[in-house]
PDB file of C-alpha atoms and ligand atoms in Angstrom:
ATOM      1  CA  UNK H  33      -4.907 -11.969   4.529  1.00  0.00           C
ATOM      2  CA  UNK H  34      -7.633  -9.740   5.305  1.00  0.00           C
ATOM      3  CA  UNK H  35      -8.813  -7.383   2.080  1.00  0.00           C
ATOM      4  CA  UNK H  36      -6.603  -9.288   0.116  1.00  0.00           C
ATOM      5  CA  UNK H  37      -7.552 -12.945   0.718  1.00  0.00           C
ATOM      6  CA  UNK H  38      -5.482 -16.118  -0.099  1.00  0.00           C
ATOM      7  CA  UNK H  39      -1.786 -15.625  -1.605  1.00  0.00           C
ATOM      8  CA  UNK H  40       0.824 -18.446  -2.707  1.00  0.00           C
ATOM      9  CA  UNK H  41       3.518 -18.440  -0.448  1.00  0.00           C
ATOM     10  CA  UNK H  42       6.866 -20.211  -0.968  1.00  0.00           C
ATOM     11  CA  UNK H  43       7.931 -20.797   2.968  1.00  0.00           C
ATOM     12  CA  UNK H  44      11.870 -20.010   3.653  1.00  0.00           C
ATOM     13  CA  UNK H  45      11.283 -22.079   6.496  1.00  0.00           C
ATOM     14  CA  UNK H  46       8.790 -23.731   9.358  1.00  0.00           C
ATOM     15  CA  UNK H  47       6.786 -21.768  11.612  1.00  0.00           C
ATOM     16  CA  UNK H  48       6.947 -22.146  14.686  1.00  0.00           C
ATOM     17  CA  UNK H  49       4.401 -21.342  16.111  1.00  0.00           C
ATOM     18  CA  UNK H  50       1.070 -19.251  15.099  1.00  0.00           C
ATOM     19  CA  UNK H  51       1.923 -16.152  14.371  1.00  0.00           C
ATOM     20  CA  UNK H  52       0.001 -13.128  15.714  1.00  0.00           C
ATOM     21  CA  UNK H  53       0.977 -10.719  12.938  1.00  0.00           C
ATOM     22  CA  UNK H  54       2.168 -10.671   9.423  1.00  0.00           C
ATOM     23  CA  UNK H  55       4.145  -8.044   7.358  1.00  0.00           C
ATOM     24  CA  UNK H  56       4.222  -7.693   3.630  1.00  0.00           C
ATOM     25  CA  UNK H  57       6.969  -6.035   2.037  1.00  0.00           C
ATOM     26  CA  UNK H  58       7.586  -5.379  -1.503  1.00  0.00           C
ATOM     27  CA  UNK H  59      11.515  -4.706  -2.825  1.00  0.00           C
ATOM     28  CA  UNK H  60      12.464  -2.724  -5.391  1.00  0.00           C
ATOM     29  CA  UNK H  61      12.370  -5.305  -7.929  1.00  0.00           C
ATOM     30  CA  UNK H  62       9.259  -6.171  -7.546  1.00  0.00           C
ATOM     31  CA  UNK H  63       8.879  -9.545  -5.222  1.00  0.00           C
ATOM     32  CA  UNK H  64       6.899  -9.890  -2.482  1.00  0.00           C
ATOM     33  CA  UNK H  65       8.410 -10.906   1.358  1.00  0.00           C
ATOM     34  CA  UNK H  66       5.841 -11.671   4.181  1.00  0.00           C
ATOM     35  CA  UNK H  67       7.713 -11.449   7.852  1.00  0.00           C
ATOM     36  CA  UNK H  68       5.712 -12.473  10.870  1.00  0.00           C
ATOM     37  CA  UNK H  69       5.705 -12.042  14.614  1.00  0.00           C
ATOM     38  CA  UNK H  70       5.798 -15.535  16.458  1.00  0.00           C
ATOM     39  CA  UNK H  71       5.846 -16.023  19.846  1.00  0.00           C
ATOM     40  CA  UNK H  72       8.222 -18.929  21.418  1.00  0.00           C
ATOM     41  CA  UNK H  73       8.378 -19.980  24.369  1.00  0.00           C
ATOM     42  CA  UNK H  74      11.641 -19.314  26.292  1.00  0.00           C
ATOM     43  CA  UNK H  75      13.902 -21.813  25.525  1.00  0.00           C
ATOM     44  CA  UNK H  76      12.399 -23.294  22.524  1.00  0.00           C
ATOM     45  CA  UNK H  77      15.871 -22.982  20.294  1.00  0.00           C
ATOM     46  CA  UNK H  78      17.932 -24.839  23.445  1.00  0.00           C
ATOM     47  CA  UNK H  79      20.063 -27.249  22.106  1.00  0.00           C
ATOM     48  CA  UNK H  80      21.242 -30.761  23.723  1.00  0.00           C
ATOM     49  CA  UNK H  81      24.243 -29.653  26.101  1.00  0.00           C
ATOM     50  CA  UNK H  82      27.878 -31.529  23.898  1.00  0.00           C
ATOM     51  CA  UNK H  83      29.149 -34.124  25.589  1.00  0.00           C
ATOM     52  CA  UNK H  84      32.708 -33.214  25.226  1.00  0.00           C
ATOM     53  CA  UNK H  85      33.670 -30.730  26.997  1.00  0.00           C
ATOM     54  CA  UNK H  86      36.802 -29.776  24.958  1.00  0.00           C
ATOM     55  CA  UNK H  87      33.977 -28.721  21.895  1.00  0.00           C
ATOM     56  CA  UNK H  88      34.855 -24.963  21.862  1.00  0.00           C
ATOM     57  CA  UNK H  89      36.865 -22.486  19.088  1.00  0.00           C
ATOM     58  CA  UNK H  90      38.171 -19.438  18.987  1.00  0.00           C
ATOM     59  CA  UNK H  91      37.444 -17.424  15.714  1.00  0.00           C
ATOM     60  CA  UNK H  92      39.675 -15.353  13.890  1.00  0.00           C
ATOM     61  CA  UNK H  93      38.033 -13.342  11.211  1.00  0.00           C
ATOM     62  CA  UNK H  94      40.546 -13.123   8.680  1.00  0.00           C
ATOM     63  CA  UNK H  95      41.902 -11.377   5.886  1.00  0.00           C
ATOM     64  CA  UNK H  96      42.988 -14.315   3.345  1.00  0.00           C
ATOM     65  CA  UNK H  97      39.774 -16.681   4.504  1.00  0.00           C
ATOM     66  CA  UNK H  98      36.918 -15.590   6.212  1.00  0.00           C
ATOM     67  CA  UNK H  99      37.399 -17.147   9.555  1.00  0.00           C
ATOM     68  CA  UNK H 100      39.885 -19.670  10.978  1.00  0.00           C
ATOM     69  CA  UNK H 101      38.950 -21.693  13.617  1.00  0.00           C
ATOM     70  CA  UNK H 102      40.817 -24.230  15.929  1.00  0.00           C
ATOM     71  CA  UNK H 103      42.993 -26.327  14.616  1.00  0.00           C
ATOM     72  CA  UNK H 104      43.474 -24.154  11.570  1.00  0.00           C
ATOM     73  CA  UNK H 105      40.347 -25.139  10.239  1.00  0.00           C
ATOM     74  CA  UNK H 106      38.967 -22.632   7.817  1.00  0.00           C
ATOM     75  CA  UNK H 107      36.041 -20.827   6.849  1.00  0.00           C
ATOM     76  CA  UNK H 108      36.815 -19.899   2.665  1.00  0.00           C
ATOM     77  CA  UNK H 109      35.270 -16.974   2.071  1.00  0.00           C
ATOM     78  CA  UNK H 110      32.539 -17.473  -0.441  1.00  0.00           C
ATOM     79  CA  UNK H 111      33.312 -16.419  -3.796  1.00  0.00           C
ATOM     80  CA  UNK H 112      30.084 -15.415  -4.933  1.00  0.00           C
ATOM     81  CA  UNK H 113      31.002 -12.320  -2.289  1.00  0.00           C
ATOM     82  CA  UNK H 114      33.644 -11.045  -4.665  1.00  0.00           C
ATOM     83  CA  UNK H 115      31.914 -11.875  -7.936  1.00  0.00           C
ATOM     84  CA  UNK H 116      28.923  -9.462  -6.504  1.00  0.00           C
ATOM     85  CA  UNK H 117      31.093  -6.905  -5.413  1.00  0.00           C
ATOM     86  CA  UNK H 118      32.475  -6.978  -8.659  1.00  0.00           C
ATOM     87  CA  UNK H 119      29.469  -6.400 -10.657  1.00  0.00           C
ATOM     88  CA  UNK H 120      28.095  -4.248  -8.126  1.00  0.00           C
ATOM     89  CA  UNK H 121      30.801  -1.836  -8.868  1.00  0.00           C
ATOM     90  CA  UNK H 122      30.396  -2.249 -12.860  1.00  0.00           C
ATOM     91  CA  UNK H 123      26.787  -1.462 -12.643  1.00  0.00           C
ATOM     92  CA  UNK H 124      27.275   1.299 -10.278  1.00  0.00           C
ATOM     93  CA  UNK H 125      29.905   2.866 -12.371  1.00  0.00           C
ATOM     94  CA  UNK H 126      27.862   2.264 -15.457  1.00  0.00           C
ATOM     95  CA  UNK H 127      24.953   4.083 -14.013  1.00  0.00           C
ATOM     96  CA  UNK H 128      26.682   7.037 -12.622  1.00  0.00           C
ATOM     97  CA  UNK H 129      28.007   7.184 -16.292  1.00  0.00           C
ATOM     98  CA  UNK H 130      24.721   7.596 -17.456  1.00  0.00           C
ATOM     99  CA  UNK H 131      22.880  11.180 -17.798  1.00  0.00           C
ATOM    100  CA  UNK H 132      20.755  11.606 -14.531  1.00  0.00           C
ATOM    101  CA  UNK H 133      17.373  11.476 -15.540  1.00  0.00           C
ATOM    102  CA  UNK H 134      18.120   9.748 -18.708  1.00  0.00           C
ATOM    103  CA  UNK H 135      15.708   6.899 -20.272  1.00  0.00           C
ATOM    104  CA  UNK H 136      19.404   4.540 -20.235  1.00  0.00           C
ATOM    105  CA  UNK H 137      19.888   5.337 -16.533  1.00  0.00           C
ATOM    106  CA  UNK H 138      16.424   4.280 -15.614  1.00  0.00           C
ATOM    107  CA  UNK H 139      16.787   0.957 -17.485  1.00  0.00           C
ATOM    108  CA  UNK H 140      20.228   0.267 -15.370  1.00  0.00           C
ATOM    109  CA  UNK H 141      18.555   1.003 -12.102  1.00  0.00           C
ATOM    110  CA  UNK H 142      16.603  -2.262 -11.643  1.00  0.00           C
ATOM    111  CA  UNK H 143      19.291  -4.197 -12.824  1.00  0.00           C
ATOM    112  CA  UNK H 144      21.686  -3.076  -9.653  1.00  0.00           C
ATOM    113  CA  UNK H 145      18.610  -3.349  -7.388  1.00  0.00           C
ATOM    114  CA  UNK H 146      18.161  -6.704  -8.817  1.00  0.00           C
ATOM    115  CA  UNK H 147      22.098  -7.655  -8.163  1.00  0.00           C
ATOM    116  CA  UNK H 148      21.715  -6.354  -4.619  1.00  0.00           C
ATOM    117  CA  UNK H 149      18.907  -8.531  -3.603  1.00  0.00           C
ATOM    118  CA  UNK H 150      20.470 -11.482  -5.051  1.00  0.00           C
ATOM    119  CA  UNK H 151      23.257 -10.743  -2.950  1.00  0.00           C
ATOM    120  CA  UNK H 152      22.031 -10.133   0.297  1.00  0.00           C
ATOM    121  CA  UNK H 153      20.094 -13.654  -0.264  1.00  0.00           C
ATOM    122  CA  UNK H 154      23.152 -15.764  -0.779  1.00  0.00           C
ATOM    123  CA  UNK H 155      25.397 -13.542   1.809  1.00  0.00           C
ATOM    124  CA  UNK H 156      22.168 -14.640   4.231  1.00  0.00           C
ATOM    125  CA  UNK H 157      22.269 -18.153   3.533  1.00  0.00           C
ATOM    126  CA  UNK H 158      25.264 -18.944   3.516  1.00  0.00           C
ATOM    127  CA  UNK H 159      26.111 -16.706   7.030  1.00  0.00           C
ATOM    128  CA  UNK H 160      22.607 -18.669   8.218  1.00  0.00           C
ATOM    129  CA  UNK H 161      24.524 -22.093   7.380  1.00  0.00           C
ATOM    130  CA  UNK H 162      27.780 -21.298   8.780  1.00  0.00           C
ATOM    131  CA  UNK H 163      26.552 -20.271  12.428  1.00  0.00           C
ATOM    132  CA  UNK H 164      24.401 -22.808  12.758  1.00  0.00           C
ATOM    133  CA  UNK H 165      27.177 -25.401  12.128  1.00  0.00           C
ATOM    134  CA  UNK H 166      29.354 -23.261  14.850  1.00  0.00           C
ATOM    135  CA  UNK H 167      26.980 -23.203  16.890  1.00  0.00           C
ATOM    136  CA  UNK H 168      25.631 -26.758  17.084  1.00  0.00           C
ATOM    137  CA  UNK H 169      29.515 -28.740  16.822  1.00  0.00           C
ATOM    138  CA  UNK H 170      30.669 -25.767  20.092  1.00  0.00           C
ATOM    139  CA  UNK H 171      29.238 -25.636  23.499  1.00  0.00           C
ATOM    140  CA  UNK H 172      31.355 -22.421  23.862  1.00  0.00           C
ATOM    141  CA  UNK H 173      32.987 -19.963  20.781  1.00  0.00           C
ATOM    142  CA  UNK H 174      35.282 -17.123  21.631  1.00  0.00           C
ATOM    143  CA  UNK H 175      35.975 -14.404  19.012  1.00  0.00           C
ATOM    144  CA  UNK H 176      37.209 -11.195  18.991  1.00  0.00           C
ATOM    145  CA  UNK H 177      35.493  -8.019  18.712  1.00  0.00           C
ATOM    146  CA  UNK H 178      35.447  -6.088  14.911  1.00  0.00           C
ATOM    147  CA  UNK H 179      38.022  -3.486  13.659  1.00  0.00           C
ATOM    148  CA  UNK H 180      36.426  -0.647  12.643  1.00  0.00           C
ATOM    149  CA  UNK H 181      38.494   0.204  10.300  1.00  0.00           C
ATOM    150  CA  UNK H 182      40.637  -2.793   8.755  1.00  0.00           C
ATOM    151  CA  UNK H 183      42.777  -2.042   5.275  1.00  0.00           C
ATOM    152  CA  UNK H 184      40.869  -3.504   2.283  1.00  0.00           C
ATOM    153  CA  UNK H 185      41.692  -3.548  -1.374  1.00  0.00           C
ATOM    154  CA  UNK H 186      38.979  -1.207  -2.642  1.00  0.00           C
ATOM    155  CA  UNK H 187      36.101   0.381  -0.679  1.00  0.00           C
ATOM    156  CA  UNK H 188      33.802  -1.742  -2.369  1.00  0.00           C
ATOM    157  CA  UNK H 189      35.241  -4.821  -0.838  1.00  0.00           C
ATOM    158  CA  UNK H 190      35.954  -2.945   2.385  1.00  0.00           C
ATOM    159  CA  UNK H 191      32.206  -2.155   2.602  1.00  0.00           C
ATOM    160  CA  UNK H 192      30.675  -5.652   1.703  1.00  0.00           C
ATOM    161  CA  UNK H 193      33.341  -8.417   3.639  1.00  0.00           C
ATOM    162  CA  UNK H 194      33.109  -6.044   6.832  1.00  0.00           C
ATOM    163  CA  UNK H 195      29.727  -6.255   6.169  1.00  0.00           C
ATOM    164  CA  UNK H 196      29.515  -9.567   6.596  1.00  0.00           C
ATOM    165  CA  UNK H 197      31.648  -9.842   9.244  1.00  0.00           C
ATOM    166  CA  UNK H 198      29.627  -7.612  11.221  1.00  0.00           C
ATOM    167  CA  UNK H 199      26.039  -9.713  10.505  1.00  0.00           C
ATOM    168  CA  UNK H 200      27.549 -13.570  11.073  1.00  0.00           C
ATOM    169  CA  UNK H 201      28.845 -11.811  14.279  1.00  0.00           C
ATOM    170  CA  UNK H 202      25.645 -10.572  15.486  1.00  0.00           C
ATOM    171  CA  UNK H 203      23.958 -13.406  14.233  1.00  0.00           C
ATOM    172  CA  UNK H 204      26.516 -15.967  16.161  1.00  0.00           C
ATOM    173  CA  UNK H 205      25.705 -14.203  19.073  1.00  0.00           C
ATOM    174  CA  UNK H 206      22.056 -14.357  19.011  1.00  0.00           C
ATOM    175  CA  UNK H 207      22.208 -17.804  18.121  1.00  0.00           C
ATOM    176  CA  UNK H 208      24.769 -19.339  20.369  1.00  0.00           C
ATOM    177  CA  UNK H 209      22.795 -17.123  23.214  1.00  0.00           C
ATOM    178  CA  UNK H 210      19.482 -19.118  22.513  1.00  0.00           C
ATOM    179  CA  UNK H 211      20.964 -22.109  21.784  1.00  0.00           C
ATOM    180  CA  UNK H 212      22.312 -22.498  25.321  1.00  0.00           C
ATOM    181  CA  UNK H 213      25.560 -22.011  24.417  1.00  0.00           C
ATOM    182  CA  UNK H 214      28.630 -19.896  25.778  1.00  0.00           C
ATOM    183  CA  UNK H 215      29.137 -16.605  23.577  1.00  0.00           C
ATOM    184  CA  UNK H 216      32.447 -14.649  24.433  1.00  0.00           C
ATOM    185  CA  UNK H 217      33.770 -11.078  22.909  1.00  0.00           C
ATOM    186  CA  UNK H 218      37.306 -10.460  23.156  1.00  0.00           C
ATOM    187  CA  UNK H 219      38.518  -6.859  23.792  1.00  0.00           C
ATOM    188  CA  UNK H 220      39.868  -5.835  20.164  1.00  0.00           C
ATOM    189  CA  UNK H 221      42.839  -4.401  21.225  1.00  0.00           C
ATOM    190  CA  UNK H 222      43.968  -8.010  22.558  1.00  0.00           C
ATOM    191  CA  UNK H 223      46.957  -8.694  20.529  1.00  0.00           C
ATOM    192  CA  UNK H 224      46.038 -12.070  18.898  1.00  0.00           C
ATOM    193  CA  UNK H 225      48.219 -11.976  16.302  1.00  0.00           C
ATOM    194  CA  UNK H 226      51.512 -10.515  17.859  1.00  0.00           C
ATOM    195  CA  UNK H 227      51.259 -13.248  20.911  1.00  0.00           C
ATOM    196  CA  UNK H 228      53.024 -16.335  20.636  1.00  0.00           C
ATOM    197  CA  UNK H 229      50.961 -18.954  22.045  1.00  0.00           C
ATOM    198  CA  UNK H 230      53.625 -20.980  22.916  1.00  0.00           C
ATOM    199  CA  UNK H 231      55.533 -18.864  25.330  1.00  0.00           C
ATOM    200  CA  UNK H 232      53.485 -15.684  25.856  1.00  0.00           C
ATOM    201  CA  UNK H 233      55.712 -13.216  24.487  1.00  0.00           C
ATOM    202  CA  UNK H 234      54.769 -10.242  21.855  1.00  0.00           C
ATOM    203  CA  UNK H 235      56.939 -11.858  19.058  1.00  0.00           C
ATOM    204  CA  UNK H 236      54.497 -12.271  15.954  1.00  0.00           C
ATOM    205  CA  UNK H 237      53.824  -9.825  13.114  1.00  0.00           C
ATOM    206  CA  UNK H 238      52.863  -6.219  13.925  1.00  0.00           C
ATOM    207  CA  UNK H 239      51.421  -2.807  12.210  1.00  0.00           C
ATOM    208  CA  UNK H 240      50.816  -2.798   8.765  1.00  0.00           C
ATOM    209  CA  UNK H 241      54.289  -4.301   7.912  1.00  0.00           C
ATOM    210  CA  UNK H 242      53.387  -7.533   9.474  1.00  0.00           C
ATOM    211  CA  UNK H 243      49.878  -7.827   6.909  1.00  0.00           C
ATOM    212  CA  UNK H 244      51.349 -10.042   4.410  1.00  0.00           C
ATOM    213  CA  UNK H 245      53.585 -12.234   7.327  1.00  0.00           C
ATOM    214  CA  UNK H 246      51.366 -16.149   7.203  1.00  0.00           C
ATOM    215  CA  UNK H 247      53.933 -17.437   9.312  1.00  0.00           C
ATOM    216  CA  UNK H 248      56.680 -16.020  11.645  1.00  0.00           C
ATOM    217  CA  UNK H 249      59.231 -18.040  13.951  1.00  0.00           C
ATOM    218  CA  UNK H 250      59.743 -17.864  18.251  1.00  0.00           C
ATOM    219  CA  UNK H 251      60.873 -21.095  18.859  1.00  0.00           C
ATOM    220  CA  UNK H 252      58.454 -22.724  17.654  1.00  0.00           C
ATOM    221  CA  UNK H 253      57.056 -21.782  13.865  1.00  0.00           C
ATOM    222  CA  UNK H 254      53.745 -20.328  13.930  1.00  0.00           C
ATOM    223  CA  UNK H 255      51.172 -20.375  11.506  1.00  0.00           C
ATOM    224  CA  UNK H 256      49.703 -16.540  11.679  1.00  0.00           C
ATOM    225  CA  UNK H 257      46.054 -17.488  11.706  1.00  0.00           C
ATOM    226  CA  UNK H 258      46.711 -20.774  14.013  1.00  0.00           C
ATOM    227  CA  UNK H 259      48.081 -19.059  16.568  1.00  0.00           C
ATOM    228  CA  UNK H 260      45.532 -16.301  16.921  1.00  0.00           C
ATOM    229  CA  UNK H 261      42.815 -18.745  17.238  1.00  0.00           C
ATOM    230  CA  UNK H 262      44.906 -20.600  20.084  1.00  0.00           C
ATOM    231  CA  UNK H 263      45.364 -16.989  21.491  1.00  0.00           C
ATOM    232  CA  UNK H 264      41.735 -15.920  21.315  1.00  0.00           C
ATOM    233  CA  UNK H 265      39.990 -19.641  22.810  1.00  0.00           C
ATOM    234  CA  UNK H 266      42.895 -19.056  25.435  1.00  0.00           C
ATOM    235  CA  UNK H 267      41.960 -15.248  26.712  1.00  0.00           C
ATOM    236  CA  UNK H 268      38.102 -16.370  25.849  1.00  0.00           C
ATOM    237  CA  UNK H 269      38.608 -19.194  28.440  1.00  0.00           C
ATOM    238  CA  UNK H 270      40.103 -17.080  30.898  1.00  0.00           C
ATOM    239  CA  UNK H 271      37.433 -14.688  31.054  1.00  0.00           C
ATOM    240  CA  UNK H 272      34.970 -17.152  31.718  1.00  0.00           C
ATOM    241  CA  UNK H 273      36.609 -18.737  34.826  1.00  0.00           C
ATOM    242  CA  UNK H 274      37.438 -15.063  35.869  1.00  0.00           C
ATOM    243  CA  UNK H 275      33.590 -14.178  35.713  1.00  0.00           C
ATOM    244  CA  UNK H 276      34.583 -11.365  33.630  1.00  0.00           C
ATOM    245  CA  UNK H 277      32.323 -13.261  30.635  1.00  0.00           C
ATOM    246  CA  UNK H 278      28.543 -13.530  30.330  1.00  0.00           C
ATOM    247  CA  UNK H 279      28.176 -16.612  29.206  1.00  0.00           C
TER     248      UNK H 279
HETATM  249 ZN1   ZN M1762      57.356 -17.717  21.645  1.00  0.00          ZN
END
């Protein structure tokens, strides 16, 4: 680097190509990140087309498990996401215990800076290693758009699981969109979890009643989460062979 000359660098990943610019960033507690500007050529992140054409999920971002996908497979949601915003929450409260401008509340401020970082690392790997498994087993993934607001436990774990929801969707996006792939958003007010995907009507759990309802009967017994996904690949389909998706 110019002024500053050669610095170790532990590489996150590859290059992939020269890069024209470089950032340097230093966080609050103290570490150094280097970001830089690569050109690729379009295309470069293509991936093989699947051979099966049958390789496509709906996702339902859930409320028990992260995500379920078809079949009923889930996504767990990662404990370390609760254990953070459980500390997060002690060492906030600790601090805004502490007298403002007091030599204890200065001590406790690196410590929560220090618990955030670590946090947003692991939240980004582990979101990085889930969308590129979605991405590269599905030629096409349907989900539906976020709920603003969604009822949570606490605002602490309101603010940090939407959170997350929000990124791996924005990241699947960008991903399955380079990758070749077919990307499809679902109109939020599509009633995935009311419609029974066996015979179309609005039987399944509604309102804030139906929350705690994992299964519900209409003919057939439904698992909640199941039938959602059915219900989501099914309208995601459907807008693709209507045009109405840009895929
Ligand atoms: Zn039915």
């Amino acid at each position: 680097m110019a002024k500053v000359g050669d610095l170790k660098v532990a590489w996150s990943r590859e290059l992939p190509a020269e890069p024209s610019s470089v950032t340097v960033v230093k966080t609050v507690t103290g570490k150094y990140y280097a970001s830089f500007v690569v050109a690729v050529d379009d295309g470069a992140e293509l991936l093989e087309p699947l051979g099966d054409p049958d390789a496509e999920t709906g996702i339902d971002l859930g409320l028990k498990s992260f995500a379920v996908l078809r079949g009923g497979k889930v996504i767990e949601s990662p404990k370390f996401l609760r254990t953070m915003e459980r500390r997060l929450k002690k060492a906030r409260r600790s601090l805004s215990r502490r007298q403002r401008g007091g030599k204890n509340r200065q001590k406790a401020r690196p410590a929560l800076a220090r618990l955030h970082e670590k946090a947003r690392n692991q939240r980004d790997d582990w979101l990085n290693k889930q969308v590129k498994a979605l991405v590269s087993e599905n030629r096409a993934l349907y989900v539906e758009e976020l709920h603003v607001a969604g009822p949570a436990k606490s605002r602490m774990a309101k603010s940090v699981q939407d959170a997350a929801f929000g990124m791996f969707l924005s990241r699947l996006e960008a991903k399955t969109r380079r990758a070749g792939r077919t990307f499809v958003k679902i109109d939020r007010y599509f009633p995935s979890t009311r419609l029974c995907s066996a015979c179309g009507a609005l039987t399944g759990p509604k309102g804030l009643d139906g929350l705690g309802i994992r299964r519900w009967e209409c003919g057939a017994f439904h698992d909640r989460d199941a039938n959602a996904e059915i219900d989501i690949r099914r309208e995601g389909r459907r807008l693709v062979a209507a045009g109405h998706a840009d895929t």
